PDB file of C-alpha atoms in Angstrom:
ATOM      1  CA  MET A   1      39.880  21.840-130.975  1.00 54.00           C
ATOM      2  CA  LYS A   2      41.194  22.047-127.537  1.00 57.00           C
ATOM      3  CA  THR A   3      44.137  24.208-126.697  1.00 54.00           C
ATOM      4  CA  PRO A   4      46.708  22.619-124.476  1.00 56.00           C
ATOM      5  CA  THR A   5      46.228  23.859-120.966  1.00 59.00           C
ATOM      6  CA  LYS A   6      49.196  24.815-118.958  1.00 64.00           C
ATOM      7  CA  GLN A   7      49.690  22.823-115.835  1.00 68.00           C
ATOM      8  CA  LEU A   8      49.380  25.454-113.131  1.00 69.00           C
ATOM      9  CA  TRP A   9      50.662  23.230-110.414  1.00 64.00           C
ATOM     10  CA  ARG A  10      54.130  23.240-112.030  1.00 64.00           C
ATOM     11  CA  GLU A  11      54.320  27.011-111.680  1.00 63.00           C
ATOM     12  CA  GLU A  12      53.074  27.133-108.108  1.00 67.00           C
ATOM     13  CA  PHE A  13      54.988  24.160-106.738  1.00 64.00           C
ATOM     14  CA  SER A  14      58.627  23.865-107.486  1.00 62.00           C
ATOM     15  CA  VAL A  15      59.911  20.576-108.739  1.00 62.00           C
ATOM     16  CA  PHE A  16      63.013  21.260-106.650  1.00 63.00           C
ATOM     17  CA  ALA A  17      61.122  21.701-103.373  1.00 60.00           C
ATOM     18  CA  GLY A  18      63.482  19.339-101.569  1.00 62.00           C
ATOM     19  CA  GLU A  19      66.419  21.634-102.299  1.00 62.00           C
ATOM     20  CA  ASP A  20      64.649  24.681-100.859  1.00 63.00           C
ATOM     21  CA  ARG A  21      65.484  23.491 -97.332  1.00 68.00           C
ATOM     22  CA  TYR A  22      69.176  24.048 -97.902  1.00 71.00           C
ATOM     23  CA  VAL A  23      70.726  27.470 -97.500  1.00 72.00           C
ATOM     24  CA  GLN A  24      72.311  28.791-100.638  1.00 82.00           C
ATOM     25  CA  ARG A  25      75.868  30.116-100.517  1.00 85.00           C
ATOM     26  CA  ARG A  26      74.703  33.587-101.419  1.00 87.00           C
ATOM     27  CA  GLN A  27      72.149  33.642 -98.581  1.00 86.00           C
ATOM     28  CA  PHE A  28      74.731  32.383 -96.099  1.00 88.00           C
ATOM     29  CA  THR A  29      77.241  35.032 -97.196  1.00 92.00           C
ATOM     30  CA  LYS A  30      74.626  37.776 -96.817  1.00 92.00           C
ATOM     31  CA  PHE A  31      73.825  36.546 -93.321  1.00 93.00           C
ATOM     32  CA  LEU A  32      77.492  36.492 -92.316  1.00 94.00           C
ATOM     33  CA  MET A  33      78.113  39.969 -93.721  1.00 96.00           C
ATOM     34  CA  LEU A  34      75.082  41.489 -91.991  1.00 95.00           C
ATOM     35  CA  THR A  35      76.012  39.844 -88.688  1.00 96.00           C
ATOM     36  CA  SER A  36      79.607  41.056 -88.979  1.00 97.00           C
ATOM     37  CA  VAL A  37      78.514  44.607 -89.773  1.00 96.00           C
ATOM     38  CA  GLY A  38      76.134  44.555 -86.794  1.00 96.00           C
ATOM     39  CA  MET A  39      78.830  43.314 -84.428  1.00 97.00           C
ATOM     40  CA  PHE A  40      81.300  45.901 -85.749  1.00 96.00           C
ATOM     41  CA  ALA A  41      78.757  48.696 -85.233  1.00 96.00           C
ATOM     42  CA  GLY A  42      78.069  47.480 -81.683  1.00 95.00           C
ATOM     43  CA  ASN A  43      81.768  47.399 -80.807  1.00 96.00           C
ATOM     44  CA  LEU A  44      82.238  50.832 -82.339  1.00 95.00           C
ATOM     45  CA  TRP A  45      79.360  52.149 -80.196  1.00 94.00           C
ATOM     46  CA  ILE A  46      80.962  50.707 -77.036  1.00 92.00           C
ATOM     47  CA  LEU A  47      84.308  52.276 -77.962  1.00 91.00           C
ATOM     48  CA  VAL A  48      82.788  55.722 -78.571  1.00 91.00           C
ATOM     49  CA  ARG A  49      80.869  55.569 -75.280  1.00 88.00           C
ATOM     50  CA  SER A  50      84.016  54.643 -73.375  1.00 83.00           C
ATOM     51  CA  TRP A  51      85.879  57.610 -74.882  1.00 84.00           C
ATOM     52  CA  PHE A  52      83.243  60.073 -73.734  1.00 82.00           C
ATOM     53  CA  SER A  53      82.522  58.565 -70.331  1.00 76.00           C
ATOM     54  CA  ASN A  54      84.066  59.768 -67.085  1.00 64.00           C
ATOM     55  CA  PRO A  55      87.660  58.484 -67.291  1.00 62.00           C
ATOM     56  CA  ARG A  56      88.558  58.838 -63.619  1.00 67.00           C
ATOM     57  CA  ALA A  57      86.562  57.234 -60.869  1.00 69.00           C
ATOM     58  CA  VAL A  58      86.515  59.272 -57.684  1.00 82.00           C
ATOM     59  CA  PHE A  59      86.915  57.171 -54.578  1.00 88.00           C
ATOM     60  CA  PRO A  60      85.784  58.466 -51.199  1.00 91.00           C
ATOM     61  CA  GLU A  61      88.132  58.595 -48.253  1.00 93.00           C
ATOM     62  CA  GLN A  62      87.006  56.262 -45.503  1.00 94.00           C
ATOM     63  CA  THR A  63      88.534  55.436 -42.146  1.00 94.00           C
ATOM     64  CA  VAL A  64      88.971  51.675 -42.018  1.00 94.00           C
ATOM     65  CA  ALA A  65      90.651  51.040 -38.668  1.00 94.00           C
ATOM     66  CA  ARG A  66      93.020  52.386 -36.053  1.00 92.00           C
ATOM     67  CA  ALA A  67      96.633  51.219 -36.170  1.00 82.00           C
ATOM     68  CA  GLY A  68      96.612  49.431 -32.791  1.00 84.00           C
ATOM     69  CA  GLU A  69      93.163  47.952 -33.227  1.00 91.00           C
ATOM     70  CA  ILE A  70      94.237  44.894 -35.229  1.00 92.00           C
ATOM     71  CA  PRO A  71      96.901  42.562 -33.779  1.00 92.00           C
ATOM     72  CA  VAL A  72      99.640  41.117 -36.000  1.00 91.00           C
ATOM     73  CA  GLY A  73      98.281  38.211 -38.040  1.00 90.00           C
ATOM     74  CA  ALA A  74      94.661  39.336 -37.652  1.00 93.00           C
ATOM     75  CA  VAL A  75      92.155  40.765 -40.112  1.00 95.00           C
ATOM     76  CA  LYS A  76      89.293  43.204 -40.243  1.00 95.00           C
ATOM     77  CA  LEU A  77      86.463  43.076 -42.764  1.00 96.00           C
ATOM     78  CA  PHE A  78      85.017  46.309 -44.130  1.00 96.00           C
ATOM     79  CA  THR A  79      83.192  47.665 -47.175  1.00 95.00           C
ATOM     80  CA  TYR A  80      84.774  50.049 -49.666  1.00 95.00           C
ATOM     81  CA  PRO A  81      84.059  52.047 -51.881  1.00 91.00           C
ATOM     82  CA  THR A  82      80.369  51.124 -51.649  1.00 91.00           C
ATOM     83  CA  PRO A  83      78.469  49.075 -49.054  1.00 93.00           C
ATOM     84  CA  GLN A  84      78.214  46.230 -51.604  1.00 93.00           C
ATOM     85  CA  ASP A  85      82.026  45.935 -52.068  1.00 94.00           C
ATOM     86  CA  HIS A  86      83.469  43.767 -49.302  1.00 95.00           C
ATOM     87  CA  CYS A  87      87.161  44.110 -48.467  1.00 96.00           C
ATOM     88  CA  ILE A  88      89.663  42.516 -46.104  1.00 96.00           C
ATOM     89  CA  LEU A  89      92.361  44.358 -44.124  1.00 96.00           C
ATOM     90  CA  VAL A  90      95.317  42.241 -42.978  1.00 95.00           C
ATOM     91  CA  HIS A  91      97.974  43.151 -40.421  1.00 93.00           C
ATOM     92  CA  THR A  92     100.804  41.041 -41.840  1.00 90.00           C
ATOM     93  CA  ARG A  93     103.556  39.280 -39.905  1.00 88.00           C
ATOM     94  CA  SER A  94     105.997  41.931 -41.115  1.00 87.00           C
ATOM     95  CA  GLY A  95     103.882  44.639 -39.456  1.00 88.00           C
ATOM     96  CA  GLN A  96     102.393  46.094 -42.661  1.00 91.00           C
ATOM     97  CA  TYR A  97      98.737  46.781 -43.286  1.00 94.00           C
ATOM     98  CA  THR A  98      97.391  45.561 -46.622  1.00 95.00           C
ATOM     99  CA  ALA A  99      93.825  45.596 -47.868  1.00 96.00           C
ATOM    100  CA  PHE A 100      92.199  43.900 -50.841  1.00 97.00           C
ATOM    101  CA  SER A 101      88.805  43.277 -52.337  1.00 96.00           C
ATOM    102  CA  GLN A 102      87.383  40.142 -50.770  1.00 95.00           C
ATOM    103  CA  LYS A 103      85.995  38.971 -54.110  1.00 95.00           C
ATOM    104  CA  CYS A 104      88.084  36.300 -55.867  1.00 94.00           C
ATOM    105  CA  THR A 105      88.958  37.177 -59.464  1.00 93.00           C
ATOM    106  CA  HIS A 106      87.987  33.701 -60.653  1.00 91.00           C
ATOM    107  CA  LEU A 107      84.303  33.275 -59.777  1.00 91.00           C
ATOM    108  CA  SER A 108      83.750  35.981 -57.131  1.00 91.00           C
ATOM    109  CA  CYS A 109      83.872  33.725 -54.073  1.00 93.00           C
ATOM    110  CA  ALA A 110      84.897  35.404 -50.826  1.00 94.00           C
ATOM    111  CA  VAL A 111      88.591  35.096 -49.966  1.00 96.00           C
ATOM    112  CA  TYR A 112      89.803  34.788 -46.376  1.00 95.00           C
ATOM    113  CA  TYR A 113      93.158  35.133 -44.644  1.00 95.00           C
ATOM    114  CA  SER A 114      94.976  31.977 -43.638  1.00 93.00           C
ATOM    115  CA  ALA A 115      97.344  32.942 -40.817  1.00 89.00           C
ATOM    116  CA  LYS A 116      98.905  29.474 -40.866  1.00 91.00           C
ATOM    117  CA  ASN A 117      99.933  29.821 -44.531  1.00 92.00           C
ATOM    118  CA  ASP A 118     100.213  33.643 -44.513  1.00 92.00           C
ATOM    119  CA  ARG A 119      98.143  34.039 -47.683  1.00 95.00           C
ATOM    120  CA  LEU A 120      94.660  34.883 -48.864  1.00 96.00           C
ATOM    121  CA  GLU A 121      92.706  31.793 -49.892  1.00 96.00           C
ATOM    122  CA  CYS A 122      89.632  31.178 -51.991  1.00 94.00           C
ATOM    123  CA  PRO A 123      87.883  28.019 -50.757  1.00 92.00           C
ATOM    124  CA  CYS A 124      85.795  27.507 -53.912  1.00 91.00           C
ATOM    125  CA  HIS A 125      88.532  26.374 -56.314  1.00 90.00           C
ATOM    126  CA  GLU A 126      91.704  26.529 -54.229  1.00 90.00           C
ATOM    127  CA  GLY A 127      92.946  29.889 -55.450  1.00 94.00           C
ATOM    128  CA  TYR A 128      95.733  31.442 -53.377  1.00 96.00           C
ATOM    129  CA  PHE A 129      96.862  35.068 -53.316  1.00 96.00           C
ATOM    130  CA  SER A 130      99.880  36.800 -51.809  1.00 95.00           C
ATOM    131  CA  VAL A 131      98.999  38.756 -48.682  1.00 95.00           C
ATOM    132  CA  LEU A 132     101.630  41.392 -49.553  1.00 93.00           C
ATOM    133  CA  ASP A 133     100.566  42.413 -53.064  1.00 93.00           C
ATOM    134  CA  GLY A 134      97.526  40.285 -53.989  1.00 94.00           C
ATOM    135  CA  THR A 135      99.235  38.406 -56.838  1.00 95.00           C
ATOM    136  CA  VAL A 136      98.049  34.918 -57.709  1.00 95.00           C
ATOM    137  CA  LEU A 137     100.171  32.219 -56.073  1.00 95.00           C
ATOM    138  CA  GLN A 138      98.228  29.181 -57.262  1.00 93.00           C
ATOM    139  CA  GLY A 139      94.955  28.126 -58.785  1.00 90.00           C
ATOM    140  CA  PRO A 140      92.587  29.286 -61.473  1.00 93.00           C
ATOM    141  CA  PRO A 141      92.238  33.039 -60.696  1.00 93.00           C
ATOM    142  CA  PRO A 142      93.264  34.923 -63.859  1.00 92.00           C
ATOM    143  CA  ARG A 143      94.495  38.144 -62.218  1.00 94.00           C
ATOM    144  CA  PRO A 144      95.513  39.575 -58.837  1.00 95.00           C
ATOM    145  CA  LEU A 145      93.058  40.821 -56.251  1.00 95.00           C
ATOM    146  CA  PRO A 146      92.158  44.515 -56.540  1.00 95.00           C
ATOM    147  CA  ARG A 147      94.115  46.380 -53.883  1.00 95.00           C
ATOM    148  CA  VAL A 148      92.635  48.986 -51.569  1.00 96.00           C
ATOM    149  CA  GLN A 149      95.055  51.890 -51.340  1.00 95.00           C
ATOM    150  CA  LEU A 150      95.660  52.767 -47.708  1.00 94.00           C
ATOM    151  CA  GLU A 151      97.107  55.868 -46.120  1.00 93.00           C
ATOM    152  CA  GLN A 152      98.069  56.155 -42.466  1.00 92.00           C
ATOM    153  CA  ARG A 153      97.268  59.497 -40.847  1.00 92.00           C
ATOM    154  CA  GLY A 154      98.281  59.438 -37.244  1.00 91.00           C
ATOM    155  CA  ASP A 155      96.839  56.212 -35.868  1.00 91.00           C
ATOM    156  CA  GLU A 156      94.035  55.988 -38.463  1.00 93.00           C
ATOM    157  CA  LEU A 157      94.163  53.787 -41.534  1.00 94.00           C
ATOM    158  CA  ILE A 158      92.237  55.481 -44.335  1.00 95.00           C
ATOM    159  CA  ALA A 159      91.149  53.892 -47.616  1.00 95.00           C
ATOM    160  CA  ILE A 160      91.770  56.424 -50.405  1.00 94.00           C
ATOM    161  CA  GLY A 161      91.245  54.400 -53.580  1.00 92.00           C
ATOM    162  CA  MET A 162      91.364  51.118 -55.464  1.00 91.00           C
ATOM    163  CA  GLY A 163      94.194  49.902 -57.641  1.00 85.00           C
ATOM    164  CA  THR A 164      96.193  46.882 -58.676  1.00 71.00           C
TER     165      THR A 164
END
């Protein structure tokens, strides 16, 4: 008398093999929770590092130009605070000296001074900035140009920091 043999293939190969491709709700929820916890831990790490980092950047003092060197309506290009940071100094029509980072706040194209329009212009996407305070006049730039803080000592114009 033969004993009925169990069909081993039924144990090794699921009848519902087609459904194994789909992600179960429980698996999806686990994935979302683990991803969320990982992102939270990463943001927490960035926050803690920013608390313990050096809060104040120290900017060097650098002579940029002499007061009579630049005629009204003209510009001078210089680098500040590092040789990789290009800036533009403008002697405005009102007789003031203003200086800004030359990097557009939209996509980092170089801005230039348009004496005809008395504004700083970005040729890449037609972004325009005020020559007096660096605020956005028109175009896609999301924020004003970073301003170079100037101090006049005698006839020297000295860059003393960066601000807004």
